Structure formats: C-alpha cells, structure tokens
Short mmCIF file of C-alpha atoms in Angstrom, two decimals:
data_model
loop_
_atom_site.label_atom_id
_atom_site.label_comp_id
_atom_site.label_asym_id
_atom_site.label_seq_id
_atom_site.Cartn_x
_atom_site.Cartn_y
_atom_site.Cartn_z
CA SER A 29 131.75 123.62 71.35
CA SER A 30 135.35 124.90 71.20
CA ASP A 31 134.45 127.54 68.58
CA GLY A 32 131.72 129.02 70.77
CA ASN A 33 128.86 127.95 68.54
CA THR A 34 125.69 126.26 69.73
CA TYR A 35 124.64 123.04 67.99
CA ARG A 36 121.18 121.51 67.86
CA ILE A 37 121.53 117.92 69.07
CA SER A 38 118.13 116.76 67.83
CA GLU A 39 115.69 117.71 65.10
CA GLN A 40 112.80 116.91 67.44
CA ASP A 41 111.17 119.73 69.39
CA LEU A 42 110.99 119.22 73.15
CA GLY A 43 107.90 118.13 75.02
CA SER A 44 109.73 117.81 78.36
CA LYS A 45 113.01 118.89 79.94
CA PRO A 46 115.89 116.56 78.90
CA ASN A 47 117.34 114.35 81.61
CA VAL A 48 121.07 113.46 81.55
CA THR A 49 123.05 110.68 83.24
CA ASP A 50 125.86 111.70 85.58
CA ASN A 51 128.58 110.98 83.00
CA GLY A 52 126.89 113.23 80.45
CA GLN A 53 126.78 110.52 77.78
CA GLU A 54 123.08 109.64 77.74
CA ILE A 55 120.09 111.93 77.44
CA VAL A 56 116.41 111.03 77.52
CA TYR A 57 113.54 113.41 76.76
CA ILE A 58 109.97 113.41 75.57
CA GLY A 59 109.55 115.06 72.21
CA ALA A 60 106.73 117.28 71.03
CA ASP A 61 105.46 114.08 69.38
CA SER A 62 104.96 112.50 72.88
CA ARG A 63 107.49 109.78 72.03
CA MET A 64 110.47 108.91 74.21
CA HIS A 65 113.74 110.02 72.62
CA TYR A 66 117.29 108.99 73.49
CA VAL A 67 120.56 110.74 72.66
CA PHE A 68 123.96 109.08 73.05
CA VAL A 69 126.86 111.55 73.11
CA ASP A 70 130.18 110.36 71.67
CA TYR A 71 133.04 112.40 73.14
CA SER A 72 135.87 110.47 71.43
CA GLY A 73 136.47 113.06 68.69
CA ALA A 74 137.46 116.71 68.66
CA GLU A 75 133.78 117.67 68.95
CA PRO A 76 130.93 115.69 70.56
CA VAL A 77 128.76 113.65 68.20
CA TYR A 78 125.08 113.37 69.11
CA ASN A 79 123.29 110.18 68.06
CA ASP A 80 119.52 110.60 68.39
CA PHE A 81 117.13 107.62 68.52
CA VAL A 82 113.51 106.93 69.39
CA LEU A 83 113.67 104.90 72.61
CA GLU A 84 109.93 104.15 72.85
CA SER A 85 107.77 104.94 69.85
CA THR A 86 104.27 104.95 71.35
CA PRO A 87 103.12 108.61 71.47
CA GLN A 88 101.95 108.49 75.09
CA TRP A 89 104.68 109.92 77.32
CA SER A 90 104.98 113.19 79.26
CA TYR A 91 108.23 112.83 81.24
CA ALA A 92 111.20 110.46 81.54
CA ALA A 93 114.33 110.32 83.69
CA PHE A 94 117.44 108.13 83.87
CA SER A 95 118.90 106.94 87.15
CA LYS A 96 122.24 108.64 87.79
CA ASP A 97 124.19 105.63 86.48
CA GLY A 98 121.88 105.11 83.49
CA SER A 99 120.88 101.58 84.54
CA LYS A 100 117.21 102.38 85.02
CA LEU A 101 114.57 104.66 83.52
CA ALA A 102 111.42 106.14 85.05
CA ALA A 103 108.55 107.59 83.01
CA VAL A 104 104.95 108.78 83.23
CA ARG A 105 102.35 108.92 80.49
CA ASN A 106 100.41 111.97 79.30
CA VAL A 107 97.10 110.71 80.66
CA ASP A 108 95.24 111.25 83.92
CA GLU A 109 96.58 108.27 85.89
CA ASN A 110 98.56 107.67 89.09
CA ILE A 111 100.98 105.16 87.53
CA LEU A 112 104.78 105.40 87.38
CA PHE A 113 106.67 103.15 84.95
CA VAL A 114 110.23 102.00 85.69
CA TYR A 115 112.51 100.04 83.34
CA ASP A 116 115.62 98.14 84.42
CA PHE A 117 118.09 97.89 81.53
CA VAL A 118 119.99 95.00 83.14
CA SER A 119 117.03 92.62 83.52
CA GLU A 120 115.17 94.26 80.58
CA ARG A 121 111.95 94.50 82.60
CA TRP A 122 109.26 97.14 83.09
CA GLN A 123 107.53 97.54 86.44
CA GLU A 124 104.45 99.64 87.21
CA PHE A 125 104.05 101.51 90.51
CA GLU A 126 100.83 103.00 91.82
CA LEU A 127 101.32 106.43 93.37
CA PHE A 128 99.27 107.18 96.47
CA ASN A 129 99.25 109.60 99.35
CA PRO A 130 100.36 107.85 102.53
CA SER A 131 98.22 108.46 105.57
CA TYR A 132 100.11 109.52 108.67
CA THR A 133 97.06 108.61 110.79
CA GLU A 134 96.03 104.97 110.57
CA GLY A 135 92.79 104.50 108.66
CA ILE A 136 92.61 108.10 107.44
CA ALA A 137 92.68 108.79 103.68
CA THR A 138 94.48 111.92 102.46
CA GLY A 139 93.11 112.42 98.96
CA GLU A 140 93.90 110.90 95.59
CA VAL A 141 96.96 111.29 93.38
CA ARG A 142 95.71 112.21 89.92
CA TYR A 143 99.04 112.07 88.06
CA ALA A 144 102.78 112.75 88.43
CA ASP A 145 104.80 115.21 86.38
CA VAL A 146 108.51 115.89 87.07
CA LEU A 147 110.69 112.87 88.01
CA GLU A 148 114.23 112.64 89.35
CA TRP A 149 116.21 109.70 90.76
CA ASP A 150 118.12 110.04 94.00
CA TYR A 151 121.85 109.24 94.14
CA SER A 152 121.32 105.76 95.60
CA GLY A 153 119.34 104.65 92.53
CA GLU A 154 116.58 103.31 94.79
CA PHE A 155 114.21 106.26 95.20
CA ILE A 156 112.43 108.51 92.72
CA MET A 157 111.44 112.04 93.71
CA TYR A 158 108.35 113.31 91.91
CA ASP A 159 105.69 115.99 92.04
CA ALA A 160 102.03 115.02 91.78
CA PHE A 161 98.68 116.68 91.20
CA ASN A 162 96.13 115.72 93.85
CA ASN A 163 92.41 116.00 94.56
CA LEU A 164 90.67 115.77 97.89
CA PHE A 165 87.31 116.76 99.34
CA SER A 166 87.21 118.98 102.40
CA ASN A 167 84.91 118.34 105.35
CA ASP A 168 82.42 120.84 103.90
CA GLY A 169 82.38 119.04 100.53
CA ARG A 170 84.67 121.36 98.54
CA ASP A 171 86.91 119.88 95.84
CA ILE A 172 90.49 120.94 96.63
CA SER A 173 93.36 120.51 94.14
CA PHE A 174 97.06 120.96 94.86
CA TRP A 175 100.58 119.84 93.88
CA ASP A 176 102.95 118.15 96.31
CA ILE A 177 106.27 116.28 96.29
CA GLY A 178 106.77 112.60 97.07
CA PHE A 179 109.52 109.98 97.25
CA ILE A 180 108.90 106.36 96.24
CA LYS A 181 111.32 103.49 96.72
CA VAL A 182 111.25 101.49 93.49
CA TRP A 183 114.49 99.48 93.74
CA ASP A 184 116.06 97.42 96.52
CA LYS A 185 119.85 97.26 96.15
CA GLN A 186 120.25 94.41 98.63
CA ARG A 187 117.78 92.22 96.73
CA ASN A 188 118.84 93.71 93.38
CA ASP A 189 115.21 93.84 92.34
CA PHE A 190 112.12 96.03 92.17
CA THR A 191 110.27 96.83 95.39
CA ASP A 192 106.52 96.42 95.89
CA GLY A 193 106.11 100.21 95.79
CA SER A 194 104.63 100.46 99.28
CA ASP A 195 107.34 102.81 100.61
CA ILE A 196 106.14 106.32 99.71
CA GLN A 197 106.98 109.41 101.74
CA LYS A 198 105.95 113.04 101.26
CA LEU A 199 108.17 116.11 101.54
CA PHE A 200 105.38 117.71 103.59
CA THR A 201 102.97 115.53 105.56
CA ALA A 202 100.32 118.25 105.24
CA LEU A 203 100.00 121.43 103.18
CA ASP A 204 97.71 124.30 104.12
CA GLU A 205 94.90 124.99 101.66
CA GLY A 206 96.06 127.19 98.78
CA ILE A 207 99.69 126.00 98.91
CA SER A 208 101.38 123.82 96.29
CA VAL A 209 104.96 122.58 95.88
CA GLY A 210 106.48 121.10 92.73
CA ASN A 211 109.29 120.89 90.17
CA PRO A 212 111.77 119.28 92.61
CA SER A 213 115.45 118.82 91.80
CA PHE A 214 118.41 117.36 93.68
CA SER A 215 121.58 119.35 94.27
CA LYS A 216 124.55 118.30 92.13
CA ASN A 217 126.84 118.27 95.17
CA SER A 218 124.72 116.71 97.91
CA PRO A 219 122.35 113.74 98.08
CA TYR A 220 120.05 115.41 100.62
CA ILE A 221 119.75 119.02 99.39
CA ILE A 222 116.85 119.73 97.02
CA ALA A 223 115.23 122.77 95.44
CA PHE A 224 111.57 123.15 94.52
CA ASP A 225 108.85 125.67 93.67
CA TYR A 226 106.59 126.88 96.50
CA ILE A 227 103.34 128.49 95.37
CA ASP A 228 100.77 130.30 97.51
CA ASP A 229 98.36 133.19 97.11
CA SER A 230 101.20 135.71 97.32
CA GLY A 231 103.34 134.28 94.53
CA ASN A 232 105.78 131.62 93.35
CA TYR A 233 109.04 131.11 95.28
CA LEU A 234 112.14 128.97 94.81
CA VAL A 235 112.95 127.08 98.02
CA ALA A 236 115.97 125.00 99.05
CA ALA A 237 115.56 122.27 101.66
CA ASN A 238 117.77 119.91 103.64
CA LEU A 239 116.12 116.47 103.74
CA GLU A 240 118.23 115.36 106.71
CA SER A 241 117.58 118.33 109.02
CA GLY A 242 114.20 119.42 107.67
CA ASP A 243 115.39 123.02 107.23
CA ALA A 244 114.00 124.99 104.29
CA ASN A 245 114.58 128.54 103.08
CA ILE A 246 113.49 130.75 100.19
CA ILE A 247 116.33 131.36 97.75
#
C-alpha cells in the first residue's frame, strides 16, 4: 500500500501458493481447509479492495491455477490420482484429463503418474506445465519413485474447445535414477524460459532452461 503497510487479503490460511492472472485482478488459491478460494482485487479506489470468496466448496483440492487471461482454471485434488481438472469459464464446463508418461519408444511403458502438484498455464492458454510424482519398477524389480515435469495440451484455440488430452510432452525424456525435477515456473518476460528445482544426491539446485534451444543452467 502507499503507506508502506502490509494488509492481509484473506482470513483463510494458505494450503497452496496463490496464483494470479496477468492483470493482477484475480487470485485463486487452495486454503488450509482444502477448499478453492478466489480473490477479486478492485483497484478503482485509492487503495486496493480485496473481495474473498469460496470458488469451490468441496474440501478436496491441493492446487489451482488460472490461465493468464483468467478464462480457464486448472486444478488437482489432494488424493493419489493422475487426474487434472480444467474449467472453461466461457462455456461453463469442466473437463478431466488423465496424466500419463508418454513413451518415446513405441510399445514401451515408462512408469505410472501417481499425482500432479504444481500447475502453471503457458502464455498461449493451450498448455499446462505441471510436475508429477511417478512410480516405476526397474528391471531388477526395485520400486523407483521420482518427480518430473510435463506439458499437456488441454485447449485447442483453432477449435475453441478442449482437446482429448493425448498431447503430453516431458521436459526430460529420461531422468537418471536418483534425480527429480519439480516446481516449474514460466518467466514473466518470455514464453519459453522456465525455472525449476533439480534434485539429486548432492543437493537441491535452481535451474533455468530455454524450451526452444534445450539449453539449461544452474542459477
């Protein structure tokens, strides 16, 4: 605020990081009560006014994110499932998408997606970037768990409708055992620069990557 004070915009404690539309007017977050909360910010006065509502009252959510223009919403529930929910505010429809690990060798399975966590829409409003917890069994029968980052196309702008969810790509087509990546976020100034956490036996690193060139470096 102009007087330098910090104001609490909601009485609800956070259960997930708030997600804000590009114009800064709409905020969605999951509260400590596992409900989906919505804040509309009115900037017409001398100081912003924060109007807080419950957007979806079922206590089942773990993360939610608006598309950049606020026309769509993506969310995942706080249960062990590989389902992503997307809502289109224009058509007032929900669509469910099954998350899977694409095989880059025909006929070869690459392990199961257990559940997704962090979600973020790309700037086109067609793709959602997410991190997911996975399980697979090695050739010697060991149960291996890891986090990775995927991109799913959920909206087709030409058709102005949901996709069938079959277009899923991974940031890395294969990760060595003991390595996880997660908590991805797009740059504010570029549609193809992202940052994410890289975790291995030596520690946790913040990495920036260029999706067009494939270059990646530790920050």
